[in-house]
Amino acid sequence: MPELTELKVGKNEKLKFLHCENNQLTSLDVSGNENLGTLNCSNTPLTSLDVSQNTKLTDLACSENALTALDVRANPNLKNLDCSSNDLTALDLSKNTALTKL
């Protein structure tokens, strides 16, 4: 089965759920998706992920990527975060007071 290498969702302002896991995405721009509540981009070769504009994000699964940094300080509603199996060296969760699952 062919895998996605590119996905453009920037003009979908009403998008609430995005599941694009198990693909070959090298970049993912979700900055224009301010209503995004759930994002699963696990098991892709992403090296960066910017969720700073996704303030309504409650669920983020970005495991099994090649992320070296992940900034979730602008995501105060984040309840579930799976960022395992990456190359992260630090993770600041001080602003994520709603977080219940890591």
Coordinates of N, CA, C and O in Angstrom, one line a residue:
M1 N 0.8 -1.2 0.0 CA 0.0 0.0 0.0 C 0.9 1.2 0.0 O 1.8 1.3 0.8
P2 N 0.6 2.2 -0.9 CA 1.4 3.4 -0.9 C 1.3 4.2 0.4 O 0.2 4.2 1.0
E3 N 2.4 4.9 0.8 CA 2.4 5.7 2.0 C 2.5 7.2 1.6 O 3.1 7.5 0.6
L4 N 1.9 8.1 2.4 CA 1.9 9.5 2.1 C 3.3 10.0 2.4 O 3.9 9.7 3.4
T5 N 3.8 10.9 1.5 CA 5.1 11.6 1.7 C 4.8 13.1 1.9 O 5.7 13.8 2.4
E6 N 3.6 13.5 1.6 CA 3.3 14.9 1.7 C 1.8 15.0 2.1 O 1.0 14.3 1.6
L7 N 1.5 16.0 3.0 CA 0.1 16.2 3.4 C -0.1 17.6 3.7 O 0.6 18.2 4.6
K8 N -1.0 18.3 3.0 CA -1.3 19.7 3.2 C -2.6 19.9 3.8 O -3.6 19.6 3.2
V9 N -2.7 20.3 5.1 CA -4.0 20.5 5.8 C -4.1 21.9 6.3 O -5.1 22.2 7.0
G10 N -3.3 22.8 5.9 CA -3.2 24.2 6.4 C -4.5 25.0 6.3 O -4.7 25.9 7.1
K11 N -5.3 24.8 5.2 CA -6.4 25.6 5.0 C -7.7 25.0 5.6 O -8.8 25.5 5.4
N12 N -7.6 23.9 6.4 CA -8.7 23.3 7.0 C -8.9 23.8 8.4 O -8.6 23.1 9.4
E13 N -9.4 25.0 8.6 CA -9.5 25.6 9.9 C -10.4 24.9 10.9 O -10.3 25.0 12.1
K14 N -11.4 24.1 10.4 CA -12.3 23.4 11.2 C -11.8 22.0 11.6 O -12.5 21.3 12.3
L15 N -10.7 21.6 11.1 CA -10.2 20.2 11.4 C -9.9 20.0 12.9 O -9.3 20.8 13.5
K16 N -10.6 19.0 13.4 CA -10.4 18.7 14.8 C -9.6 17.4 15.1 O -9.0 17.3 16.2
F17 N -9.6 16.5 14.2 CA -8.9 15.2 14.4 C -8.0 15.0 13.1 O -8.5 15.1 12.0
L18 N -6.7 14.6 13.4 CA -5.9 14.3 12.2 C -5.0 13.0 12.6 O -4.3 13.1 13.6
H19 N -5.3 12.0 11.9 CA -4.5 10.7 12.0 C -3.7 10.5 10.7 O -4.3 10.2 9.7
C20 N -2.4 10.7 10.8 CA -1.6 10.5 9.6 C -0.4 9.6 10.0 O 0.6 9.7 9.4
E21 N -0.6 8.7 11.0 CA 0.5 7.9 11.4 C 0.8 6.8 10.4 O 0.1 6.6 9.4
N22 N 2.0 6.2 10.5 CA 2.4 5.1 9.7 C 2.6 5.5 8.2 O 2.1 4.8 7.3
N23 N 3.2 6.7 8.0 CA 3.4 7.2 6.6 C 4.9 7.6 6.5 O 5.7 7.4 7.5
Q24 N 5.3 8.2 5.4 CA 6.6 8.6 5.2 C 6.7 10.1 5.1 O 7.4 10.7 4.3
L25 N 5.9 10.8 6.0 CA 5.9 12.3 6.0 C 7.2 12.8 6.5 O 7.7 12.4 7.5
T26 N 7.8 13.7 5.7 CA 9.1 14.4 6.2 C 8.8 15.7 6.8 O 9.6 16.3 7.5
S27 N 7.6 16.3 6.6 CA 7.2 17.5 7.3 C 5.6 17.5 7.4 O 4.9 16.8 6.7
L28 N 5.2 18.2 8.4 CA 3.8 18.3 8.7 C 3.5 19.7 9.2 O 4.0 20.1 10.3
D29 N 2.7 20.5 8.5 CA 2.4 21.9 9.0 C 0.9 21.9 9.4 O 0.0 21.8 8.6
V30 N 0.8 22.0 10.7 CA -0.6 22.1 11.3 C -0.8 23.5 11.9 O -1.8 23.7 12.7
S31 N 0.0 24.5 11.6 CA -0.1 25.8 12.2 C -1.4 26.5 11.8 O -1.9 27.3 12.6
G32 N -2.1 26.2 10.7 CA -3.4 26.8 10.4 C -4.6 26.1 10.9 O -5.7 26.4 10.6
N33 N -4.4 25.1 11.7 CA -5.4 24.2 12.3 C -5.7 24.5 13.7 O -5.5 23.7 14.6
E34 N -6.2 25.7 14.0 CA -6.4 26.2 15.4 C -7.4 25.4 16.2 O -7.4 25.4 17.4
N35 N -8.3 24.6 15.5 CA -9.3 23.8 16.2 C -8.8 22.4 16.4 O -9.6 21.6 16.9
L36 N -7.6 22.0 16.0 CA -7.1 20.7 16.1 C -7.1 20.2 17.6 O -6.4 20.9 18.4
G37 N -7.8 19.1 17.9 CA -7.8 18.6 19.3 C -7.0 17.3 19.4 O -6.4 17.1 20.5
T38 N -6.9 16.5 18.3 CA -6.2 15.3 18.3 C -5.3 15.2 17.1 O -5.7 15.4 16.0
L39 N -4.0 14.9 17.4 CA -3.1 14.7 16.3 C -2.3 13.4 16.6 O -1.7 13.3 17.7
N40 N -2.3 12.5 15.6 CA -1.5 11.3 15.7 C -0.7 11.3 14.4 O -1.1 11.0 13.3
C41 N 0.6 11.5 14.6 CA 1.6 11.5 13.5 C 2.7 10.5 13.9 O 3.9 10.7 13.5
S42 N 2.4 9.5 14.6 CA 3.4 8.5 15.0 C 3.9 7.6 13.9 O 3.2 7.5 12.9
N43 N 5.1 7.1 14.1 CA 5.7 6.2 13.1 C 5.9 6.9 11.7 O 5.5 6.3 10.7
T44 N 6.4 8.0 11.7 CA 6.8 8.7 10.4 C 8.2 9.3 10.7 O 8.6 9.4 11.8
P45 N 8.9 9.6 9.6 CA 10.3 10.1 9.8 C 10.4 11.6 10.1 O 11.3 12.3 9.7
L46 N 9.4 12.2 10.8 CA 9.4 13.6 11.1 C 10.6 14.0 12.0 O 10.9 13.3 13.0
T47 N 11.3 15.0 11.6 CA 12.4 15.5 12.4 C 12.0 16.8 13.2 O 12.7 17.2 14.2
S48 N 10.9 17.4 12.9 CA 10.4 18.5 13.7 C 8.9 18.5 13.6 O 8.3 18.0 12.7
L49 N 8.3 19.1 14.6 CA 6.8 19.2 14.7 C 6.5 20.5 15.5 O 6.9 20.6 16.7
D50 N 5.8 21.4 14.9 CA 5.4 22.7 15.6 C 3.9 22.6 15.9 O 3.1 22.7 15.0
V51 N 3.6 22.6 17.2 CA 2.2 22.6 17.6 C 1.9 23.8 18.4 O 0.9 23.9 19.1
S52 N 2.7 24.8 18.3 CA 2.6 26.1 19.1 C 1.3 26.8 18.8 O 0.8 27.6 19.6
Q53 N 0.7 26.7 17.6 CA -0.5 27.3 17.2 C -1.8 26.5 17.5 O -2.9 27.0 17.3
N54 N -1.6 25.3 18.0 CA -2.7 24.4 18.3 C -3.1 24.4 19.8 O -2.9 23.4 20.5
T55 N -3.6 25.5 20.2 CA -3.9 25.7 21.7 C -5.0 24.8 22.2 O -5.2 24.6 23.4
K56 N -5.8 24.2 21.3 CA -6.9 23.4 21.7 C -6.5 21.9 21.7 O -7.4 21.0 22.0
L57 N -5.3 21.6 21.4 CA -4.8 20.3 21.3 C -4.9 19.6 22.7 O -4.4 20.1 23.7
T58 N -5.6 18.4 22.7 CA -5.8 17.6 24.0 C -5.0 16.3 23.9 O -4.6 15.8 24.9
D59 N -4.9 15.8 22.7 CA -4.2 14.5 22.5 C -3.1 14.6 21.4 O -3.5 14.9 20.3
L60 N -1.9 14.3 21.7 CA -0.8 14.3 20.8 C 0.0 13.0 20.9 O 0.5 12.6 21.9
A61 N 0.0 12.3 19.7 CA 0.8 11.1 19.6 C 1.8 11.3 18.5 O 1.4 11.4 17.4
C62 N 3.1 11.4 18.9 CA 4.1 11.6 17.9 C 5.3 10.7 18.2 O 6.5 11.0 18.0
S63 N 5.0 9.5 18.6 CA 6.0 8.5 18.9 C 6.7 7.9 17.7 O 6.1 8.1 16.6
E64 N 7.8 7.3 17.8 CA 8.5 6.7 16.7 C 8.8 7.6 15.5 O 8.5 7.2 14.4
N65 N 9.3 8.8 15.8 CA 9.8 9.7 14.8 C 11.2 10.0 15.1 O 11.9 9.2 15.8
A66 N 11.7 11.0 14.5 CA 13.1 11.4 14.7 C 13.2 12.8 15.3 O 14.1 13.6 15.0
L67 N 12.2 13.1 16.2 CA 12.2 14.4 16.8 C 13.3 14.6 17.8 O 13.6 13.8 18.6
T68 N 14.0 15.8 17.7 CA 15.1 16.1 18.6 C 14.6 17.1 19.6 O 15.2 17.3 20.7
A69 N 13.4 17.8 19.3 CA 12.8 18.8 20.2 C 11.3 18.7 20.0 O 10.8 18.4 19.0
L70 N 10.6 19.0 21.1 CA 9.2 19.1 21.1 C 8.8 20.2 22.1 O 9.0 20.0 23.3
D71 N 8.1 21.2 21.7 CA 7.7 22.3 22.5 C 6.2 22.3 22.7 O 5.5 22.6 21.7
V72 N 5.7 21.9 23.8 CA 4.3 21.8 24.1 C 3.8 22.8 25.1 O 2.7 22.7 25.7
R73 N 4.6 23.8 25.4 CA 4.3 24.8 26.4 C 3.1 25.7 26.0 O 2.4 26.2 26.8
A74 N 2.8 25.8 24.7 CA 1.6 26.5 24.2 C 0.3 25.7 24.1 O -0.7 26.1 23.6
N75 N 0.4 24.5 24.7 CA -0.7 23.6 24.7 C -1.3 23.2 26.1 O -1.1 22.1 26.6
P76 N -1.9 24.2 26.7 CA -2.3 24.0 28.1 C -3.4 23.0 28.3 O -3.7 22.5 29.4
N77 N -4.2 22.7 27.2 CA -5.3 21.7 27.3 C -4.8 20.3 27.0 O -5.6 19.3 27.1
L78 N -3.5 20.1 26.8 CA -3.0 18.7 26.5 C -3.2 17.8 27.7 O -2.8 18.0 28.8
K79 N -3.9 16.7 27.4 CA -4.2 15.7 28.4 C -3.4 14.4 28.2 O -3.0 13.8 29.2
N80 N -3.2 14.0 26.9 CA -2.5 12.8 26.6 C -1.3 13.1 25.7 O -1.5 13.7 24.6
L81 N -0.1 12.7 26.0 CA 1.1 12.9 25.2 C 1.9 11.6 25.1 O 2.3 11.1 26.1
D82 N 2.1 11.2 23.9 CA 3.0 10.0 23.6 C 4.0 10.5 22.7 O 3.8 10.7 21.5
C83 N 5.2 10.7 23.2 CA 6.4 11.2 22.4 C 7.5 10.2 22.6 O 8.7 10.6 22.4
S84 N 7.2 9.0 22.9 CA 8.2 7.9 23.1 C 8.9 7.6 21.8 O 8.5 7.9 20.7
S85 N 10.1 7.0 21.9 CA 10.9 6.5 20.8 C 11.2 7.7 19.8 O 11.0 7.6 18.6
N86 N 11.7 8.7 20.3 CA 12.3 9.9 19.6 C 13.7 10.1 20.1 O 14.2 9.4 20.9
D87 N 14.3 11.2 19.6 CA 15.6 11.6 20.0 C 15.6 12.9 20.9 O 16.5 13.7 20.8
L88 N 14.5 13.0 21.7 CA 14.4 14.2 22.6 C 15.4 14.2 23.7 O 15.7 13.1 24.3
T89 N 16.0 15.3 24.0 CA 16.9 15.4 25.0 C 16.3 16.2 26.2 O 16.9 16.1 27.3
A90 N 15.2 16.9 26.0 CA 14.5 17.6 27.1 C 13.1 17.8 26.7 O 12.7 17.8 25.5
L91 N 12.2 17.9 27.7 CA 10.8 18.1 27.5 C 10.3 18.9 28.7 O 10.3 18.4 29.8
D92 N 9.8 20.1 28.4 CA 9.3 21.0 29.4 C 7.8 20.9 29.5 O 7.0 21.2 28.5
L93 N 7.3 20.3 30.6 CA 5.8 20.1 30.7 C 5.3 21.0 31.8 O 4.1 20.8 32.3
S94 N 6.0 22.0 32.2 CA 5.6 22.9 33.3 C 4.3 23.7 33.0 O 3.5 24.0 33.9
K95 N 3.9 23.9 31.7 CA 2.7 24.6 31.4 C 1.5 23.7 31.1 O 0.4 24.1 30.8
N96 N 1.8 22.4 31.2 CA 0.8 21.4 30.8 C 0.1 20.8 32.1 O 0.2 19.6 32.4
T97 N -0.7 21.6 32.7 CA -1.3 21.2 34.0 C -2.4 20.3 33.8 O -2.9 19.6 34.8
A98 N -3.0 20.1 32.6 CA -4.1 19.2 32.4 C -3.6 17.8 32.0 O -4.4 16.9 31.9
L99 N -2.3 17.7 31.8 CA -1.7 16.4 31.4 C -2.0 15.3 32.4 O -1.7 15.4 33.6
T100 N -2.6 14.2 31.9 CA -2.9 13.0 32.8 C -2.2 11.8 32.3 O -2.1 10.8 33.0
K101 N -1.7 11.8 31.0 CA -1.1 10.6 30.5 C 0.1 11.0 29.7 O 0.1 11.7 28.8
L102 N 1.3 10.4 30.1 CA 2.6 10.7 29.4 C 3.2 9.4 29.1 O 3.4 8.5 29.9

